[in-house]
Tab-separated table of C-alpha atoms in Angstrom:
chain	number	residue	atom	x	y	z
A	1	UNK	CA	173.110	16.246	57.075
A	2	UNK	CA	169.818	18.245	56.158
A	3	UNK	CA	169.334	19.500	59.625
A	4	UNK	CA	173.278	20.764	59.806
A	5	UNK	CA	172.388	22.748	56.713
A	6	UNK	CA	169.111	24.217	58.198
A	7	UNK	CA	170.743	25.117	61.501
A	8	UNK	CA	173.477	27.086	59.498
A	9	UNK	CA	170.724	28.866	57.403
A	10	UNK	CA	168.873	29.636	60.504
A	11	UNK	CA	172.068	30.942	62.650
A	12	UNK	CA	173.358	32.862	59.465
A	13	UNK	CA	169.876	34.584	59.106
A	14	UNK	CA	169.694	35.610	62.413
A	15	UNK	CA	173.119	37.349	62.613
A	16	UNK	CA	172.543	39.236	59.270
A	17	UNK	CA	169.136	40.257	60.448
A	18	UNK	CA	170.639	41.841	63.321
A	19	UNK	CA	173.083	43.853	61.502
A	20	UNK	CA	172.431	47.646	61.125
A	21	UNK	CA	174.355	50.680	60.070
A	22	UNK	CA	175.752	52.790	62.936
A	23	UNK	CA	175.667	56.302	62.292
A	24	UNK	CA	178.728	58.142	63.481
A	25	UNK	CA	179.263	61.564	63.764
A	26	UNK	CA	181.309	62.069	60.499
A	27	UNK	CA	178.215	60.034	58.708
A	28	UNK	CA	175.639	62.616	59.776
A	29	UNK	CA	174.362	65.006	57.203
A	30	UNK	CA	174.589	68.044	59.584
A	31	UNK	CA	178.326	67.589	59.750
A	32	UNK	CA	181.197	67.265	57.087
A	33	UNK	CA	183.825	64.503	57.055
A	34	UNK	CA	186.583	66.986	57.646
A	35	UNK	CA	185.332	67.423	61.422
A	36	UNK	CA	183.385	70.891	60.795
A	37	UNK	CA	180.701	71.372	63.722
A	38	UNK	CA	177.508	72.448	63.238
A	39	UNK	CA	176.534	75.893	64.642
A	40	UNK	CA	174.975	75.836	67.805
A	41	UNK	CA	173.800	79.515	68.013
A	42	UNK	CA	170.623	81.103	67.575
A	43	UNK	CA	170.084	83.569	64.489
A	44	UNK	CA	170.161	86.516	67.054
A	45	UNK	CA	173.643	85.188	68.377
A	46	UNK	CA	174.761	84.871	64.664
A	47	UNK	CA	174.143	88.226	64.126
A	48	UNK	CA	176.512	89.502	66.820
A	49	UNK	CA	179.762	90.431	66.174
A	50	UNK	CA	182.516	90.600	69.039
A	51	UNK	CA	185.212	92.876	69.099
A	52	UNK	CA	188.852	91.316	69.716
A	53	UNK	CA	188.420	92.225	73.715
A	54	UNK	CA	185.074	90.775	73.945
A	55	UNK	CA	186.412	87.566	72.389
A	56	UNK	CA	189.431	87.243	74.270
A	57	UNK	CA	187.249	87.308	77.432
A	58	UNK	CA	184.110	85.178	76.302
A	59	UNK	CA	183.331	81.676	76.761
A	60	UNK	CA	181.578	80.264	73.682
A	61	UNK	CA	181.969	76.582	74.042
A	62	UNK	CA	181.035	74.896	70.685
A	63	UNK	CA	179.369	78.033	69.208
A	64	UNK	CA	180.057	79.679	66.099
A	65	UNK	CA	180.923	83.310	66.599
A	66	UNK	CA	181.577	86.490	64.499
A	67	UNK	CA	184.855	88.597	65.560
A	68	UNK	CA	186.089	91.566	64.100
A	69	UNK	CA	189.267	93.623	63.945
A	70	UNK	CA	192.245	94.766	62.144
A	71	UNK	CA	194.869	92.792	60.756
A	72	UNK	CA	198.006	93.688	62.564
A	73	UNK	CA	200.388	90.710	61.658
A	74	UNK	CA	201.384	87.272	60.222
A	75	UNK	CA	202.455	84.433	62.214
A	76	UNK	CA	203.167	80.499	62.125
A	77	UNK	CA	203.927	78.103	64.682
A	78	UNK	CA	204.054	80.510	67.976
A	79	UNK	CA	203.048	83.923	68.687
A	80	UNK	CA	206.573	84.221	69.642
A	81	UNK	CA	207.268	84.164	65.583
A	82	UNK	CA	204.913	87.112	64.944
A	83	UNK	CA	205.669	89.517	62.053
A	84	UNK	CA	204.084	92.812	63.083
A	85	UNK	CA	205.328	95.123	60.212
A	86	UNK	CA	206.089	94.382	56.575
A	87	UNK	CA	207.777	92.697	54.786
A	88	UNK	CA	205.603	89.397	55.464
A	89	UNK	CA	206.847	85.979	54.827
A	90	UNK	CA	204.030	84.086	56.820
A	91	UNK	CA	200.709	83.122	55.317
A	92	UNK	CA	199.701	80.726	57.837
A	93	UNK	CA	197.877	83.066	60.171
A	94	UNK	CA	196.719	86.801	60.246
A	95	UNK	CA	196.832	88.347	63.710
A	96	UNK	CA	193.682	90.631	64.604
A	97	UNK	CA	193.270	93.461	66.996
A	98	UNK	CA	191.005	96.070	67.883
A	99	UNK	CA	193.260	98.911	67.021
A	100	UNK	CA	195.376	98.786	63.534
A	101	UNK	CA	198.751	99.684	65.891
A	102	UNK	CA	198.590	96.743	67.761
A	103	UNK	CA	201.474	94.616	68.589
A	104	UNK	CA	201.180	93.258	72.041
A	105	UNK	CA	200.603	89.495	71.880
A	106	UNK	CA	198.203	89.977	74.729
A	107	UNK	CA	195.741	91.973	73.035
A	108	UNK	CA	195.291	90.073	69.469
A	109	UNK	CA	193.803	86.843	68.330
A	110	UNK	CA	195.482	84.407	65.885
A	111	UNK	CA	193.277	83.320	63.000
A	112	UNK	CA	194.443	80.249	60.596
A	113	UNK	CA	194.440	80.561	56.984
A	114	UNK	CA	192.281	77.633	56.158
A	115	UNK	CA	192.839	76.840	52.453
A	116	UNK	CA	194.319	78.125	49.229
A	117	UNK	CA	191.824	80.534	48.901
A	118	UNK	CA	192.067	82.255	52.128
A	119	UNK	CA	195.852	82.464	51.677
A	120	UNK	CA	195.524	84.132	48.450
A	121	UNK	CA	192.913	86.596	49.229
A	122	UNK	CA	193.731	87.570	53.062
A	123	UNK	CA	197.501	86.366	54.280
A	124	UNK	CA	199.788	89.008	54.357
A	125	UNK	CA	202.639	87.103	52.525
A	126	UNK	CA	200.688	87.484	49.450
A	127	UNK	CA	198.695	90.367	50.202
A	128	UNK	CA	200.634	92.953	52.201
A	129	UNK	CA	198.152	95.739	51.174
A	130	UNK	CA	195.570	93.988	53.742
A	131	UNK	CA	197.869	95.216	56.788
A	132	UNK	CA	195.495	97.687	58.702
A	133	UNK	CA	192.429	96.478	57.123
A	134	UNK	CA	189.553	95.548	59.037
A	135	UNK	CA	187.968	92.111	58.562
A	136	UNK	CA	185.309	89.654	60.267
A	137	UNK	CA	185.742	85.861	60.689
A	138	UNK	CA	182.823	83.495	61.715
A	139	UNK	CA	184.230	80.373	63.242
A	140	UNK	CA	185.206	78.723	66.893
A	141	UNK	CA	187.177	79.965	69.381
A	142	UNK	CA	190.210	77.850	69.794
A	143	UNK	CA	193.793	78.131	71.178
A	144	UNK	CA	195.922	78.414	68.262
A	145	UNK	CA	199.724	79.969	68.106
A	146	UNK	CA	199.519	79.769	72.088
A	147	UNK	CA	196.863	82.498	71.941
A	148	UNK	CA	193.199	82.419	71.820
A	149	UNK	CA	192.138	82.444	67.878
A	150	UNK	CA	190.356	80.419	65.210
A	151	UNK	CA	191.591	77.536	63.674
A	152	UNK	CA	190.121	74.946	61.110
A	153	UNK	CA	186.612	75.581	61.767
A	154	UNK	CA	186.469	79.236	60.163
A	155	UNK	CA	183.140	79.130	58.228
A	156	UNK	CA	183.357	82.679	56.748
A	157	UNK	CA	185.051	85.808	56.383
A	158	UNK	CA	183.801	89.289	55.232
A	159	UNK	CA	185.883	92.612	54.815
A	160	UNK	CA	184.219	95.206	56.494
A	161	UNK	CA	186.158	98.254	55.193
A	162	UNK	CA	184.633	98.228	51.807
């Protein structure tokens, strides 16, 4: 009987000593649980601000980049539902272009309005005065609304006309 107890205690100690914490990407201090990626760009790359045309034609991988353009419309669900002139009813995304009057879907990118603050400060439904304003966004290039753009992983924005 003592041998059985000793055997089970030894077995339990062996099993417990083999346990260790597995670090998953969401447990890593460099990323957040929301799935945000850590920028892999060098400081020189982070300073480059791409035009909409450069952004459309560029291959950036998982690297965060700056892109600037004029807000030329609002959209939700698909580029086919784009609103190109006021009044605007969508606050899900804005459309950026290199020129303020652009309305060709192949010449614009979509930027998701991530969170309440972006919707309140940038989205055209709440801020029609932002139509035609120049702005820059820092994020990952991804397909959004059926066209190239930025969604979810947008870390910063900055008005360029102030």
